[in-house]
Amino acid sequence: MKKISSELENTRTTFSFLSRLKRNPQVDNALWNEIEEALIQADVGVTATSRIIDVLQAKSKEMKLSSTESILDLLKEQLKSTLQKFNTELNEGGNPSVWVFVGVNGAGKTTSVAKVANWKSKENERIVLAAGDTFRAAASEQLEKWANSCGAELIKGADGADPSSVIYDATEYAHAKNASLVLADTAGRLHTKSNLMQELEKIVRVANKGSGTVTEILLVLDATVGQNSLQQAKSFAESVDLTGIILTKLDGSSKGGIIFAIAEELAIPIKLIGIGEGKEDLIPFDSEVVVEKILDFQEDS
Amino acid sequence: MFDTLTDRLGNIFDRLRSRGKLSESDINAVMAEVRTALLEADVNLKVAKQFQDKVTERCVQSEMHTALNPAQQVIKIVNDELIEILGGQALTLAYSDKPPTVVLLAGLQGVGKTTNAVKLAKWFKSQGRNPILIGADLQRPAAVEQLRVLASNIDVPVFSESSDPVIVARNGLSEAISSGRDVLICDTAGRLSIDEDLMNEIRQISDEIQPHYTFLVIDAMTGQEAVNVAETFNDKLALDGMILTKLDGDSRGGAALSAKTIVGKPIAFASTGEKVEDFEVFHPDRLASRILGMGDVLTLIEKAEDAFDHQEAQKAADRLLSGQFNLEDFLEQMQQLKKMGPLQNIVGMMPDLPQGVNPDDVDETRLTRVEAIITSMTYEERDRPEIIDGSRRSRIAKGSGTSIQEVSLLLKQFKEIKRMMKGAVKPNKKKKKKSSKGRKGKQNSRAKREINKTANAFDLGEFGSFKN
Ligand SMILES: Nc1nc2c(ncn2[C@@H]2O[C@H](COP(=O)(O)OP(=O)(O)OP(=O)(O)O)[C@@H](O)[C@H]2O)c(=O)[nH]1
Ligand SMILES: Nc1nc2c(ncn2[C@@H]2O[C@H](COP(=O)(O)OP(=O)(O)O)[C@@H](O)[C@H]2O)c(=O)[nH]1
Ligand SMILES: [Mg+2]
Ligand SMILES: [Mg+2]
């Protein structure tokens, strides 16, 4: 996998929140306010923000912290520990294993399938992609192009075909060809549409029916989205047994702070991070990257 | 999900137990809740603060509307302000005298540009135009195929070629002119607002085709960054409007308020689904109540406002407080209440009807019987109920088709109300006990209080509220 991109590397050196507050080393009300506003503007959400600040205040009092820097360090640790307590391993072990990519429209499912295919192919795994989005116009063409550029095979069905059967076919094909992993793309669906959520349940059920074993169900979340991501995660988790989250578009200016609420309330681990449109733009989840992204904010915002 | 503003304010007003004008500290407490509700709806922090200041000012200045209780007053002001910001000047599309009229779509990745390019094309077709679509997204795999498939379903031609987006746009414009198309819609690749190269590229596309209208396509689920995204695209492209997408989900859509505040240009269209027909003209009022979850309470407010003549209500309130209130006033107030529609519905619309209160329990027929009793009285009797002796009572009972007992009960309770109001005192213990008797628990008196507040802050006593 690609190493942390240069943009993200930059955030390590320009930790502007810290540098600004170093100029004002006093711990005063303004500091708590600034932390609060930073978290809210990072889409952490009102409830999670006040929870975080309450804990931080209590701890810093207990530890008798008196410098801004020490408090920010504590904040960083606290945020990181919320995200660190999960196992972010991606599981295989089936023959083939099936990883199903789910999420709302436009979140980055298809691109994430391509990125994972690219990564696994490079590790010399034989990969089969299943074009489980039979709904959106030219969805399978999109995946087909990715398959070609990532050295993966593709199984697709006709437009409007039953996505479960396309994915099932892919598992049987993979089994026959001794491919170890099937990456199943699915159509974007809003979590509020119960018929589409039922369709998803069926997809998972059927994918487990033949030779394949579903070992990952990955919810793709767009970091640009605000508080609604929590609702998405809840609803998808109710329908299927989510095993992890892929947080995409973290190369943008959005910080994806809602993952703290998701981690605390739903305990679904974040496993991968998307940092661009290219097939290489994927990194394993790293709490350091996410937390520093959140705490890096411009002077005037 | 999150508490709606209605819930939040309901809680506050419970604490305040205030019925009159809001004090400054009340307003501050309320505004803190307004802000939280906005933030939970993804309104940008700075925009929320700015909004809060505006609303505070209006709350301080505005005259309190007697038909509404304080929570409703605030919700109304918040709602009005939201609609004002979200709405404002509507977009009027003028077609160029030198066709084609050129439309450019821009936005982040995955927001719905391609889908909405096609939806727009369909809309232009319905306006009697002949649009052409330009596929200038050469970035995302099969983006042009996606556009072609969608466009063929609505019989609109697509121009694209595998060169460079700026060249595609230029050649697309020539194609539109030579094929006599009067509207050109250019789909572009999604791009991050912080990607300078791609932002410059779309600027070049824009310079090339000189759009008459540039729309930012924005996802209703967007979080805090909506502000910066909108601002950057606006700086680069001078937006004319916005298209808000994915409104078929359950996001509150606060991003639209952020973007609108920053860009100041109309949100022209709303995208409400994946299908081409899921597209409509944007309604600011619908989004306003969605952002704060105010839904039904607004309907209630509207009804209350429609039904109550402000001055009449004021007059009645004055008379009530000065002790001149008579049965005629009582009747009028009751009729006002009835104008708001069946009582069951009104109770059903109460934002925070406690559990266990069933709107069907509200006895509409009681109101009607009380009305009948009063209308069977002479005007003199209505003005001076104390003259109603035994024989008058039996006449009234007969005339109204009720019983002497009912007439006596009404008179007794009216006297009680009047006594209560005259001193502007709280109901005495006995009365309180009585009025909570037979109700399903403590909370019900709260619901009743709400009804009574709606009925212009005078207590109907046992009449017209809940069954005993
Ligand atoms: N900047 C950036 N863009 C991304 C990332 N991941 C995906 N995208 C872009 O987001 C858009 C949508 O990505 P897709 O992979 O097609 O998303 P999807 O969830 O499959 O979308 P639908 O199938 O249409 O619901 C495309 O333009 C992608 O190039 C990312 O990590 N960063
Ligand atoms: N539910 C829903 N999905 C939408 C809406 N508009 C677009 N989409 C879907 O969102 C995804 C991205 O849309 P697309 O038009 O390809 O976005 P683009 O990347 O900006 O061109 C696709 O799956 C669309 O079907 C909408 O209003 N509601
Ligand atoms: Mg897809
Ligand atoms: Mg597109």
CSV table of N, CA, C and O and ligand atoms in Angstrom, one decimal, chain A residues 109-111 133 136 139 142 185-188, chain B residues 140, ligand 3:
chain,number,residue,atom,x,y,z
A,109,LYS,N,-17.4,3.5,-2.7
A,109,LYS,CA,-17.3,2.0,-2.6
A,109,LYS,C,-16.5,1.4,-3.8
A,109,LYS,O,-15.6,0.6,-3.6
A,110,THR,N,-16.9,1.8,-5.0
A,110,THR,CA,-16.3,1.2,-6.2
A,110,THR,C,-14.8,1.5,-6.2
A,110,THR,O,-14.0,0.6,-6.5
A,111,THR,N,-14.4,2.7,-5.9
A,111,THR,CA,-13.0,3.1,-5.9
A,111,THR,C,-12.3,2.3,-4.8
A,111,THR,O,-11.2,1.9,-5.0
A,133,ASP,N,-23.1,-3.8,-8.3
A,133,ASP,CA,-24.0,-2.7,-8.5
A,133,ASP,C,-24.5,-2.9,-9.9
A,133,ASP,O,-23.9,-2.6,-10.9
A,136,ARG,N,-26.9,1.3,-10.9
A,136,ARG,CA,-26.5,2.6,-11.4
A,136,ARG,C,-25.9,2.5,-12.8
A,136,ARG,O,-25.2,1.5,-13.1
A,139,ALA,N,-22.2,1.4,-13.9
A,139,ALA,CA,-21.5,1.0,-12.7
A,139,ALA,C,-20.5,-0.2,-13.0
A,139,ALA,O,-19.4,-0.2,-12.5
A,142,GLN,N,-17.5,1.0,-14.9
A,142,GLN,CA,-16.6,1.7,-14.0
A,142,GLN,C,-15.7,0.6,-13.3
A,142,GLN,O,-14.4,0.8,-13.4
A,185,ASP,N,-18.5,-5.3,-5.0
A,185,ASP,CA,-19.1,-3.9,-5.0
A,185,ASP,C,-20.6,-4.0,-4.9
A,185,ASP,O,-21.2,-5.0,-5.3
A,186,THR,N,-21.2,-3.0,-4.3
A,186,THR,CA,-22.7,-3.0,-4.3
A,186,THR,C,-23.2,-1.6,-4.7
A,186,THR,O,-22.4,-0.7,-4.7
A,187,ALA,N,-24.4,-1.6,-5.0
A,187,ALA,CA,-25.0,-0.3,-5.4
A,187,ALA,C,-25.1,0.6,-4.2
A,187,ALA,O,-25.3,0.1,-3.1
A,188,GLY,N,-24.9,1.9,-4.4
A,188,GLY,CA,-25.1,2.9,-3.3
A,188,GLY,C,-26.5,2.8,-2.9
A,188,GLY,O,-27.4,2.7,-3.7
B,140,ARG,N,-13.1,10.1,-13.7
B,140,ARG,CA,-13.7,8.9,-13.1
B,140,ARG,C,-13.9,7.9,-14.1
B,140,ARG,O,-14.5,8.2,-15.2
C,3,MG,MG,-20.1,2.4,-7.2
